[in-house]
Coordinates of C-alpha atoms in Angstrom, one line a residue:
M1108 CA 115.6 105.8 69.5
H1109 CA 113.7 109.1 69.0
K1110 CA 115.6 112.1 70.5
T1111 CA 112.7 113.0 72.8
C1112 CA 112.4 109.4 74.1
R1113 CA 116.4 109.2 74.5
R1114 CA 116.1 112.5 76.7
L1115 CA 113.4 111.3 78.8
T1116 CA 114.9 107.9 79.4
L1117 CA 118.3 109.6 80.3
T1118 CA 116.6 112.0 82.6
L1119 CA 114.6 109.2 84.3
L1120 CA 118.0 107.2 84.7
G1121 CA 119.5 110.3 86.2
L1122 CA 116.7 110.9 88.6
A1123 CA 117.1 107.3 89.6
A1124 CA 120.6 107.6 90.5
A1125 CA 120.1 110.8 92.5
G1126 CA 116.9 109.7 94.2
T1127 CA 116.5 108.8 97.8
V1128 CA 114.5 105.9 99.2
A1129 CA 111.2 107.1 100.8
Q1130 CA 109.2 105.3 103.4
A1131 CA 98.2 100.3 92.5
S1132 CA 94.4 98.0 89.4
S1133 CA 95.8 96.4 92.5
H1134 CA 94.0 93.8 94.4
R1135 CA 96.3 92.4 97.2
E1136 CA 99.3 93.7 95.2
A1137 CA 101.9 93.9 97.7
P1138 CA 102.8 91.6 100.8
A1139 CA 102.1 93.9 103.5
I1140 CA 98.9 95.6 102.3
S1141 CA 97.5 92.2 101.3
Q1142 CA 97.3 91.6 105.2
D1143 CA 95.5 94.9 105.7
P1144 CA 92.5 95.0 103.4
S1145 CA 90.7 98.0 104.8
G1146 CA 93.6 100.1 103.5
D1147 CA 94.3 98.2 100.4
N1148 CA 93.6 100.6 97.4
T1149 CA 92.4 98.1 94.7
D1150 CA 91.5 100.6 91.8
T1151 CA 91.7 104.3 91.0
Y1152 CA 89.7 106.0 88.2
F1153 CA 89.7 109.6 86.7
F1154 CA 87.6 110.9 83.8
V1155 CA 85.7 113.9 82.6
S1156 CA 82.0 113.5 83.8
P1157 CA 79.8 112.1 80.9
N1158 CA 76.9 114.2 82.2
N1159 CA 78.7 117.5 82.9
P1160 CA 81.8 118.1 80.7
D1161 CA 82.9 120.9 83.2
N1162 CA 83.4 118.3 85.9
V1163 CA 85.8 115.4 86.5
V1164 CA 85.1 112.2 88.5
L1165 CA 87.6 110.8 90.9
V1166 CA 86.9 107.0 92.1
G1167 CA 88.9 105.1 94.6
C1168 CA 88.1 101.5 95.6
W1169 CA 89.4 99.6 98.6
W1170 CA 88.8 96.3 100.4
P1171 CA 89.6 93.7 97.5
L1172 CA 87.3 90.7 96.8
E1173 CA 84.6 91.5 99.3
E1174 CA 82.3 88.5 99.5
P1175 CA 78.5 90.0 99.7
S1176 CA 77.5 87.5 102.3
G1177 CA 80.6 88.3 104.6
G1178 CA 78.5 88.9 107.9
P1179 CA 78.0 89.3 110.7
N1180 CA 80.9 91.7 110.8
W1181 CA 80.4 93.4 107.5
Y1182 CA 83.1 95.3 105.5
R1183 CA 83.7 98.9 106.3
F1184 CA 86.3 101.6 105.9
G1185 CA 88.9 101.9 108.5
E1186 CA 88.4 104.3 111.3
D1187 CA 92.2 104.8 112.1
M1188 CA 93.1 106.0 108.3
D1189 CA 92.7 108.8 105.9
Y1190 CA 91.5 107.7 102.4
V1191 CA 92.9 110.3 100.1
F1192 CA 92.8 111.5 96.5
N1193 CA 96.1 113.4 95.3
I1194 CA 96.3 116.2 92.6
D1195 CA 99.4 117.2 90.9
N1196 CA 98.4 120.0 88.5
D1197 CA 101.8 121.3 87.4
G1198 CA 103.6 118.2 86.5
D1199 CA 106.3 118.2 89.3
S1200 CA 104.8 115.1 90.7
R1201 CA 104.1 116.7 94.1
E1202 CA 100.6 116.9 95.7
D1203 CA 99.2 120.5 94.9
L1204 CA 95.8 119.5 96.4
T1205 CA 94.3 116.6 98.5
F1206 CA 91.0 115.4 99.3
S1207 CA 91.0 113.4 102.5
F1208 CA 88.1 111.2 103.9
R1209 CA 88.0 110.2 107.5
F1210 CA 85.4 107.6 108.8
H1211 CA 83.8 107.2 112.3
D1212 CA 82.1 104.1 113.6
R1213 CA 78.9 104.1 115.8
I1214 CA 77.2 101.2 117.4
Q1215 CA 73.6 101.9 118.4
N1216 CA 73.1 98.7 120.5
P1217 CA 76.3 97.0 121.7
N1218 CA 74.3 94.3 123.4
T1219 CA 73.4 92.4 120.1
F1220 CA 75.6 90.9 117.4
L1221 CA 73.2 91.9 114.7
Y1222 CA 74.3 94.6 112.1
A1223 CA 70.5 95.4 112.0
T1224 CA 67.8 94.3 114.3
N1225 CA 65.0 94.7 111.6
T1226 CA 64.6 96.0 108.1
I1227 CA 66.5 99.1 107.4
D1228 CA 64.2 101.5 105.6
A1229 CA 66.0 104.7 105.9
L1230 CA 69.5 106.0 106.6
D1231 CA 68.4 107.2 110.0
D1232 CA 66.4 104.0 110.9
P1233 CA 66.8 103.0 114.5
D1234 CA 67.0 99.3 113.7
W1235 CA 70.3 100.0 111.9
N1236 CA 72.8 99.1 114.6
F1237 CA 76.3 99.4 113.1
R1238 CA 76.8 102.7 111.3
Q1239 CA 79.6 104.8 109.9
S1240 CA 79.9 108.6 108.9
Y1241 CA 82.6 110.5 107.3
D1242 CA 84.1 114.0 106.9
V1243 CA 85.7 115.4 103.6
V1244 CA 88.5 117.9 103.7
R1245 CA 90.1 119.7 100.9
W1246 CA 93.9 120.5 101.6
V1247 CA 96.3 122.7 99.7
G1248 CA 99.3 120.5 99.2
A1249 CA 99.8 117.4 101.2
F1250 CA 99.4 119.2 104.8
G1251 CA 98.6 122.9 104.0
K1252 CA 95.5 124.9 104.5
A1253 CA 92.3 122.8 105.2
T1254 CA 88.7 123.3 104.1
E1255 CA 85.9 121.2 105.2
L1256 CA 83.7 120.3 102.4
G1257 CA 81.3 118.0 104.3
T1258 CA 81.0 116.6 107.8
D1259 CA 79.0 113.8 109.4
L1260 CA 77.9 112.3 105.9
V1261 CA 76.4 109.0 106.1
V1262 CA 78.0 105.7 104.7
P1263 CA 74.8 103.6 103.6
P1264 CA 74.4 100.0 104.8
V1265 CA 75.8 97.2 103.0
N1266 CA 73.5 95.2 100.7
I1267 CA 72.6 92.3 103.0
G1268 CA 69.5 90.8 101.6
P1269 CA 65.8 91.1 101.1
R1270 CA 64.9 91.1 104.7
T1271 CA 67.3 93.6 106.0
T1272 CA 67.6 95.8 102.9
P1273 CA 64.7 95.2 100.6
N1274 CA 64.7 98.5 98.9
Y1275 CA 68.5 99.0 98.6
D1276 CA 68.8 101.1 95.6
S1277 CA 66.2 103.7 96.8
L1278 CA 67.7 103.5 100.2
V1279 CA 71.2 104.4 99.2
E1280 CA 70.4 107.4 97.1
G1281 CA 70.1 109.4 100.2
A1282 CA 73.8 108.9 100.6
F1283 CA 74.5 110.6 97.1
Y1284 CA 75.5 114.0 98.5
S1285 CA 75.6 117.5 96.5
L1286 CA 77.9 119.9 98.6
D1287 CA 78.8 123.4 98.1
D1288 CA 80.6 124.8 95.1
G1289 CA 79.3 121.9 92.7
V1290 CA 80.8 119.0 94.7
R1291 CA 79.2 115.7 94.7
V1292 CA 80.4 112.8 96.9
F1293 CA 79.5 109.2 97.8
A1294 CA 81.3 106.7 100.2
G1295 CA 80.1 103.1 100.8
Q1296 CA 79.9 99.6 99.3
R1297 CA 79.5 99.2 95.5
D1298 CA 80.1 96.5 93.0
D1299 CA 83.9 96.0 92.3
P1300 CA 84.1 97.8 88.8
F1301 CA 87.4 95.9 87.7
F1302 CA 87.1 92.9 85.6
V1303 CA 90.0 90.4 84.9
D1304 CA 90.7 86.7 84.7
L1305 CA 92.7 86.6 87.8
G1306 CA 92.9 82.8 87.8
G1307 CA 94.3 82.9 84.2
V1308 CA 96.6 85.8 84.6
F1309 CA 98.4 84.5 87.7
D1310 CA 98.7 81.1 86.5
L1311 CA 101.7 81.9 84.3
L1312 CA 99.7 84.3 82.0
G1313 CA 97.2 81.4 81.2
F1314 CA 95.1 82.6 78.3
R1315 CA 92.2 80.3 78.3
T1316 CA 91.9 80.8 74.5
I1317 CA 95.3 81.9 72.9
P1318 CA 95.9 84.8 72.4
G1319 CA 93.1 86.0 74.6
N1320 CA 91.2 88.3 72.0
V1321 CA 88.1 86.0 71.5
G1322 CA 86.4 86.0 75.0
D1323 CA 86.2 82.8 77.0
G1324 CA 87.8 84.4 80.0
V1325 CA 86.6 84.0 83.6
D1326 CA 86.0 87.2 85.5
N1327 CA 87.1 86.2 88.8
L1328 CA 85.9 89.5 90.3
A1329 CA 82.2 89.0 89.3
G1330 CA 79.9 89.1 92.1
F1331 CA 82.3 90.8 94.5
N1332 CA 82.1 94.2 96.0
C1333 CA 84.3 96.9 97.2
Q1334 CA 84.3 99.9 99.5
A1335 CA 84.2 102.9 97.2
I1336 CA 84.7 106.8 97.4
V1337 CA 83.3 108.8 94.4
L1338 CA 84.2 112.4 94.2
E1339 CA 82.9 114.7 91.4
V1340 CA 84.2 118.3 91.3
P1341 CA 84.3 121.3 88.9
I1342 CA 87.5 121.1 86.8
S1343 CA 88.3 124.7 87.9
M1344 CA 88.6 123.3 91.6
L1345 CA 91.7 121.2 90.5
T1346 CA 93.5 123.4 87.8
K1347 CA 96.6 125.4 89.0
D1348 CA 95.1 128.7 87.9
G1349 CA 91.5 128.0 88.8
S1350 CA 90.5 127.9 85.2
N1351 CA 88.4 125.5 83.0
P1352 CA 90.7 125.1 80.1
M1353 CA 89.4 124.5 76.6
D1354 CA 92.7 124.4 74.6
P1355 CA 94.3 121.0 74.7
D1356 CA 97.7 122.9 74.6
D1357 CA 96.9 124.9 77.7
P1358 CA 99.6 123.8 80.5
A1359 CA 96.6 123.9 83.0
A1360 CA 94.7 121.3 80.9
I1361 CA 96.7 118.2 82.2
I1362 CA 95.9 117.0 85.7
G1363 CA 97.6 114.1 87.5
M1364 CA 95.8 112.1 90.2
W1365 CA 96.5 109.1 92.5
A1366 CA 94.8 107.7 95.6
S1367 CA 96.4 106.7 98.8
T1368 CA 95.7 105.4 102.3
R1369 CA 97.4 107.0 105.4
R1370 CA 97.0 105.3 108.7
D1371 CA 97.6 107.2 112.0
S1372 CA 101.2 106.7 113.0
N1373 CA 100.6 107.5 116.7
D1374 CA 97.5 108.8 118.4
G1375 CA 97.2 111.9 116.1
R1376 CA 94.2 112.5 113.9
A1377 CA 95.6 115.1 111.5
L1378 CA 96.8 114.1 108.1
S1379 CA 100.3 115.2 108.8
R1380 CA 100.6 112.5 111.5
T1381 CA 99.7 109.6 109.3
K1382 CA 101.9 107.1 107.4
Q1383 CA 101.3 106.1 103.9
I1384 CA 100.4 102.4 103.6
S1385 CA 99.1 102.1 100.0
R1386 CA 98.8 104.2 96.9
L1387 CA 97.6 103.6 93.3
G1388 CA 97.5 105.7 90.1
M1389 CA 98.1 103.8 87.0
P1390 CA 96.6 100.3 87.1
L1391 CA 98.6 97.2 87.6
V1392 CA 102.0 98.9 87.9
N1393 CA 102.8 97.8 91.2
E1394 CA 101.0 94.6 90.9
V1395 CA 102.8 93.0 87.6
V1396 CA 105.7 95.5 86.9
L1397 CA 107.3 95.9 90.2
P1398 CA 109.1 92.8 92.0
L1399 CA 108.0 91.4 95.3
G1400 CA 110.9 93.0 97.1
Q1401 CA 109.9 96.6 95.9
K1402 CA 106.1 96.4 96.3
D1403 CA 105.9 97.4 99.9
R1404 CA 108.5 100.2 99.3
F1405 CA 106.4 101.5 96.4
N1406 CA 103.3 101.6 98.6
A1407 CA 105.0 103.8 101.2
S1408 CA 106.7 106.1 98.8
R1409 CA 105.4 109.2 97.0
P1410 CA 105.4 110.0 93.2
F1411 CA 108.1 112.5 93.4
N1412 CA 110.6 109.6 94.3
D1413 CA 109.5 107.1 91.6
A1414 CA 112.9 107.4 89.7
Q1415 CA 114.0 104.6 92.2
F1416 CA 111.7 102.3 90.3
A1417 CA 112.6 103.3 86.8
S1418 CA 114.7 100.1 86.0
Y1419 CA 111.7 98.0 86.4
V1420 CA 109.7 100.1 83.9
L1421 CA 112.4 100.4 81.3
D1422 CA 113.1 96.7 81.4
P1423 CA 110.0 94.8 82.6
E1424 CA 109.8 91.2 83.8
L1425 CA 106.2 91.0 82.3
A1426 CA 107.5 91.6 78.8
R1427 CA 110.2 88.7 79.3
A1428 CA 107.4 86.4 80.5
I1429 CA 105.2 87.0 77.6
N1430 CA 108.3 86.2 75.2
A1431 CA 109.1 83.1 77.4
L1432 CA 105.6 81.7 77.7
Y1433 CA 104.1 82.4 74.4
G1434 CA 107.1 83.2 72.1
V1435 CA 105.8 86.6 71.3
S1436 CA 108.9 88.8 70.5
V1437 CA 109.1 91.9 72.6
P1438 CA 111.1 95.1 72.0
P1439 CA 114.6 95.5 73.6
A1440 CA 115.2 97.7 76.7
P1441 CA 115.3 100.4 77.6
R1442 CA 111.4 100.7 77.0
C1443 CA 110.8 104.4 76.4
D1444 CA 107.4 103.6 75.3
L1445 CA 106.4 102.3 78.8
V1446 CA 107.9 105.5 80.3
A1447 CA 105.5 107.6 78.2
A1448 CA 102.5 105.1 78.9
F1449 CA 103.1 104.7 82.7
L1450 CA 105.3 107.6 84.0
T1451 CA 105.0 110.8 82.1
G1452 CA 101.9 110.8 79.8
I1453 CA 101.8 110.9 76.1
P1454 CA 103.5 113.8 74.3
G1455 CA 100.6 116.0 72.5
L1456 CA 98.0 114.2 74.6
N1457 CA 98.4 114.0 78.4
Q1458 CA 102.0 114.9 79.0
P1459 CA 102.6 118.0 81.1
P1460 CA 105.4 120.3 80.2
D1461 CA 108.6 119.7 82.2
V1462 CA 106.9 116.7 83.6
R1463 CA 108.8 114.7 86.3
P1464 CA 108.2 111.0 85.5
A1465 CA 106.1 109.4 88.1
E1466 CA 103.4 106.8 88.4
M1467 CA 99.9 108.5 88.4
I1468 CA 96.9 108.8 86.1
R1469 CA 97.2 111.9 83.8
L1470 CA 94.0 113.5 82.3
N1471 CA 93.6 116.1 79.6
V1472 CA 90.4 117.5 80.8
T1473 CA 89.7 119.4 77.5
I1474 CA 89.1 116.0 75.6
K1475 CA 85.4 115.4 76.4
P1476 CA 83.4 112.3 76.2
D1477 CA 81.3 112.0 72.9
G1478 CA 79.6 108.8 73.3
E1479 CA 82.1 107.0 70.8
D1480 CA 83.6 104.6 73.4
S1481 CA 86.2 101.9 73.1
R1482 CA 87.3 99.5 75.8
F1483 CA 90.6 99.9 74.2
G1484 CA 90.9 103.7 74.9
V1485 CA 93.5 105.5 73.0
L1486 CA 94.7 102.3 71.3
A1487 CA 91.7 102.4 69.3
G1488 CA 91.5 106.2 68.9
D1489 CA 89.2 106.8 71.7
L1490 CA 91.1 109.7 73.2
D1491 CA 89.0 110.4 76.4
G1492 CA 89.9 106.8 77.4
F1493 CA 92.9 105.0 79.1
P1494 CA 95.7 105.9 79.3
N1495 CA 94.3 109.5 79.1
G1496 CA 92.6 109.2 82.4
R1497 CA 90.8 105.9 83.1
R1498 CA 87.2 105.3 82.8
L1499 CA 85.3 102.3 84.4
F1500 CA 84.9 100.3 81.4
D1501 CA 88.3 100.6 80.0
D1502 CA 90.0 97.2 79.6
V1503 CA 93.3 98.1 81.1
V1504 CA 94.4 94.4 81.3
D1505 CA 94.2 94.0 77.5
I1506 CA 95.6 97.3 76.9
E1507 CA 98.5 97.0 79.1
E1508 CA 99.3 93.5 77.9
R1509 CA 99.4 94.8 74.4
V1510 CA 101.7 98.0 75.3
V1511 CA 104.1 95.8 77.2
A1512 CA 104.3 93.4 74.2
G1513 CA 105.3 96.4 72.0
V1514 CA 102.4 97.8 70.1
I1515 CA 103.4 101.5 70.6
Y1516 CA 107.2 101.0 70.7
P1517 CA 107.7 102.1 67.0
A1518 CA 106.0 105.6 67.9
F1519 CA 108.3 106.3 70.9
C1520 CA 111.5 104.3 70.5
D1521 CA 112.3 102.9 67.0
P1522 CA 110.1 103.6 64.0
S1523 CA 111.8 100.6 62.1
Y1524 CA 110.8 98.1 64.8
V1525 CA 107.8 95.9 63.7
P1526 CA 105.8 94.4 66.6
D1527 CA 105.0 90.7 66.8
P1528 CA 101.7 90.1 64.9
L1529 CA 100.3 88.7 68.2
A1530 CA 101.1 91.8 70.2
A1531 CA 98.0 93.6 69.2
Q1532 CA 95.8 90.5 70.0
L1533 CA 97.0 89.8 73.5
G1534 CA 94.2 89.8 76.3
D1535 CA 92.7 87.9 79.3
G1536 CA 89.4 87.1 77.4
V1537 CA 87.4 89.3 79.8
D1538 CA 86.0 92.4 77.9
R1539 CA 83.6 94.0 80.3
N1540 CA 82.1 94.1 83.9
D1541 CA 79.8 91.5 85.2
V1542 CA 76.9 94.2 85.8
D1543 CA 76.3 97.4 83.8
F1544 CA 77.7 100.7 85.4
R1545 CA 75.4 103.4 86.1
A1546 CA 74.9 106.3 83.6
D1547 CA 74.9 108.9 86.4
F1548 CA 76.5 109.7 89.8
P1549 CA 78.0 107.7 91.4
Y1550 CA 78.6 105.6 88.1
L1551 CA 79.7 102.3 89.9
A1552 CA 76.9 99.6 90.0
S1553 CA 75.0 98.8 93.2
P1554 CA 76.7 96.2 95.3
H1555 CA 75.8 92.5 95.0
Q1556 CA 73.4 91.2 97.6
G1557 CA 74.6 88.9 100.3
W1558 CA 71.5 86.8 99.9
D1559 CA 71.8 86.2 96.1
H1560 CA 74.9 86.7 94.0
D1561 CA 77.0 84.9 91.4
H1562 CA 80.7 84.6 90.9
Q1563 CA 82.9 83.9 87.9
R1564 CA 81.1 85.3 84.9
I1565 CA 82.4 83.7 81.7
E1566 CA 83.0 86.1 78.7
P1567 CA 81.0 84.9 75.6
S1568 CA 83.0 83.9 72.5
H1569 CA 83.3 86.3 69.8
P1570 CA 85.4 87.1 66.6
P1571 CA 88.8 88.0 67.3
M1572 CA 89.4 91.8 68.4
A1573 CA 92.8 93.4 67.7
T1574 CA 94.0 96.9 68.2
P1575 CA 95.4 98.7 65.3
P1576 CA 98.7 97.5 63.8
A1577 CA 102.1 99.0 64.5
H1578 CA 102.1 101.5 61.6
D1579 CA 98.7 102.9 62.8
M1580 CA 100.1 103.1 66.3
E1581 CA 102.9 105.2 65.3
T1582 CA 100.4 107.5 63.4
L1583 CA 98.1 107.5 66.3
L1584 CA 100.6 108.1 69.1
S1585 CA 103.0 110.7 67.5
G1586 CA 100.7 113.5 67.5
A1587 CA 103.2 116.2 68.5
V1588 CA 106.0 115.4 66.1
S1589 CA 105.3 117.9 63.4
R1590 CA 103.0 120.7 62.3
G1591 CA 99.6 119.5 61.1
D1592 CA 99.6 116.1 62.8
T1593 CA 96.3 114.8 64.0
W1594 CA 95.0 112.3 66.5
G1595 CA 92.4 110.2 64.6
P1596 CA 90.1 107.4 65.7
R1597 CA 90.7 103.8 64.5
D1598 CA 88.0 101.2 64.0
V1599 CA 88.6 97.7 65.5
A1600 CA 87.4 95.3 62.9
S1601 CA 85.8 92.1 64.0
D1602 CA 83.8 91.2 60.8
A1603 CA 84.6 91.7 57.2
S1604 CA 81.0 91.5 56.0
T1605 CA 80.2 95.1 56.2
A1606 CA 81.2 96.3 52.7
L1607 CA 77.9 97.7 51.9
A1608 CA 77.0 99.1 55.4
F1609 CA 76.8 102.8 56.2
G1610 CA 80.1 103.7 57.8
L1611 CA 82.6 106.4 58.7
G1612 CA 86.2 105.5 58.8
A1613 CA 89.4 107.0 60.4
S1614 CA 91.3 110.0 59.2
S1615 CA 94.5 109.0 57.3
P1616 CA 97.4 109.3 56.5
N1617 CA 98.5 110.6 59.7
P1618 CA 100.9 112.4 60.3
A1619 CA 99.9 114.4 57.3
P1620 CA 101.2 117.9 57.1
A1621 CA 99.5 118.4 53.7
G1622 CA 96.1 117.3 55.1
S1623 CA 94.0 114.4 56.1
K1624 CA 91.7 112.1 54.1
I1625 CA 88.4 110.8 55.6
S1626 CA 86.9 107.5 54.3
F1627 CA 83.2 106.6 54.4
Q1628 CA 80.9 104.2 52.6
L1629 CA 77.3 104.3 51.6
P1630 CA 74.9 101.5 51.1
Q1631 CA 72.8 103.4 48.5
T1632 CA 72.9 106.5 46.5
T1633 CA 71.7 109.2 48.8
A1634 CA 72.2 112.9 49.9
V1635 CA 75.3 113.3 52.1
S1636 CA 76.7 115.9 54.3
L1637 CA 80.3 115.5 55.6
A1638 CA 81.5 118.4 57.9
I1639 CA 84.0 119.3 60.5
F1640 CA 82.9 120.8 63.8
D1641 CA 84.6 122.1 66.8
V1642 CA 83.9 120.9 70.4
G1643 CA 81.3 123.9 70.8
G1644 CA 79.2 122.4 67.9
R1645 CA 80.3 125.2 65.5
K1646 CA 80.6 124.1 61.8
V1647 CA 84.2 124.7 60.8
R1648 CA 84.4 123.2 57.3
T1649 CA 82.0 121.5 54.9
L1650 CA 83.8 118.7 53.0
V1651 CA 80.9 117.2 51.2
E1652 CA 77.4 118.4 50.5
G1653 CA 75.4 116.6 47.7
T1654 CA 74.4 113.3 46.2
L1655 CA 76.8 110.5 46.1
D1656 CA 76.4 106.9 44.6
A1657 CA 76.6 103.9 46.9
G1658 CA 80.1 102.5 47.6
A1659 CA 83.3 103.7 49.2
H1660 CA 84.4 107.5 49.2
T1661 CA 87.1 109.6 50.5
A1662 CA 87.1 113.3 51.1
S1663 CA 90.3 115.5 52.2
W1664 CA 90.7 118.2 54.6
D1665 CA 93.5 120.5 54.5
G1666 CA 93.2 121.7 58.2
K1667 CA 91.5 125.0 57.2
D1668 CA 88.1 126.3 57.8
D1669 CA 85.5 127.5 55.2
A1670 CA 87.2 130.9 55.0
G1671 CA 90.7 129.3 54.1
R1672 CA 92.2 129.9 57.6
S1673 CA 94.2 127.2 59.4
V1674 CA 92.4 126.1 62.4
E1675 CA 93.7 126.0 65.8
S1676 CA 95.0 123.2 67.6
G1677 CA 92.3 121.3 69.5
V1678 CA 89.6 118.6 69.4
Y1679 CA 87.3 118.4 66.4
L1680 CA 84.5 116.2 65.2
Y1681 CA 83.8 115.1 61.6
K1682 CA 80.3 114.1 61.1
L1683 CA 78.7 112.1 58.2
S1684 CA 74.8 112.5 57.7
T1685 CA 72.4 111.2 55.2
P1686 CA 68.6 111.2 55.6
E1687 CA 68.8 107.7 56.8
S1688 CA 72.0 107.7 59.2
S1689 CA 74.6 109.7 60.8
A1690 CA 78.0 108.8 62.6
Q1691 CA 80.7 111.1 63.9
R1692 CA 84.3 110.6 65.1
K1693 CA 86.8 112.8 66.7
L1694 CA 90.4 114.0 66.1
V1695 CA 92.7 116.3 67.7
V1696 CA 94.7 118.7 65.5
M1697 CA 98.1 119.8 66.6
Q1698 CA 99.2 122.8 64.5

């Protein structure tokens, strides 16, 4: 076992022994909250804004499996609870900042059963009968100084149908609010962004086409909606020093976030008089890692006390089930790889200094979206994806099944361990959401209409898609082990027929104290430029400039700029350009 892994594991076990009991994707994940859907936190997302890299986006979803035609009492946020985004900006697993949302009902005409008595043409339309509004408050800590960010903001109507809400998309835009200090906010019904074959997964991990990496899965959340809150804020509003860090090694660069629901415990309205009934950071932890007897306790607890659940992460039942049902060999306990993935963040990427292990989403805000996206996130070298934050399109089901099966175990626990060949191929056969996400705020797709909607989208069949093999996983995920290591992207090959295509490959070997090699191929003799750039777009090093023949080529980079100086740690891009094509990929240098 790696020394750092052994130390983290022993620390976690020590915390578990000393911890006290305190009063997640996560649809109906625990017995108590499954009977309380308005407070059921189904999903949490946290990512750098694709449109403004100085902002981050926080998304929380509630009300699992909202049937779009569920009238006459349509879905809404609870009036007796606070919906909360919690921020840990120093790694101690305590709330340093919180953003709470409190909702208020208003019935215009109590003498009708109708949600609306005619077409709703505007957010102040008198024919709209049942309305909700909300207030947004920023707190220092869990119960400290409060600052109102917005009051009496409108929750738009649900998407009923062509008679009641005929121009829904234009109607709802009035509820996309821009507040002071660069804050944007929305609360209301949206398409449920999570995608999963629920019927297969919970029928004894029933992959419809084994091992689950060729499509054919049924998205059982297709056509369903949720109640969503989307908050976009400047990064400087969340960091512990009020900065907008640019260096990945800056202690302020890593921010933890989880969402929670807190119901009034008596008649009080203040956040300090509420009782937590649900929480969710990392997807699926409460749903498939914790046993039934611990699920309600987890929902009532705070991350600071998560050591009490350590044994279920170190020796997960899901790993044993994968082995028993499919014969896939899995690593032995204790699983320090899962501690990194679920509880501490990955060293060199999104693990804070002196971190206290706890379940939350951790995001290194200096790693910006570059348009080179993979649904497999970090497993495919896409460093601004899960588990470095979580984007809407990240395929967390496939990622977590593969991680639990051991694909990153050699990188954290035992370099000699060879994962089962099937470990990097597991999945539920559902690769994407049933509808496209928005490219701009609030990013989630419009809700499905009650009048016309479809359920159970079937993923089309496709060639096998695997994440990188074990030796690449160790290379990819050991970024902070020694000087000169780099984080490099990995292609996910699905077709071997591209031998003569234009292509830019991964940097390798990695770790590589003596430098990195970058592979690329050209379909024809042509003028070529291959250069390294920093995140600000400044050219750092020219590797190739001239004419090359068709075929495969390799260029070397020694980690220095054109002046011969070693570059600083950080995110870099390497870009291949010809008169006909161009491509770029990213890596993070850890000097």
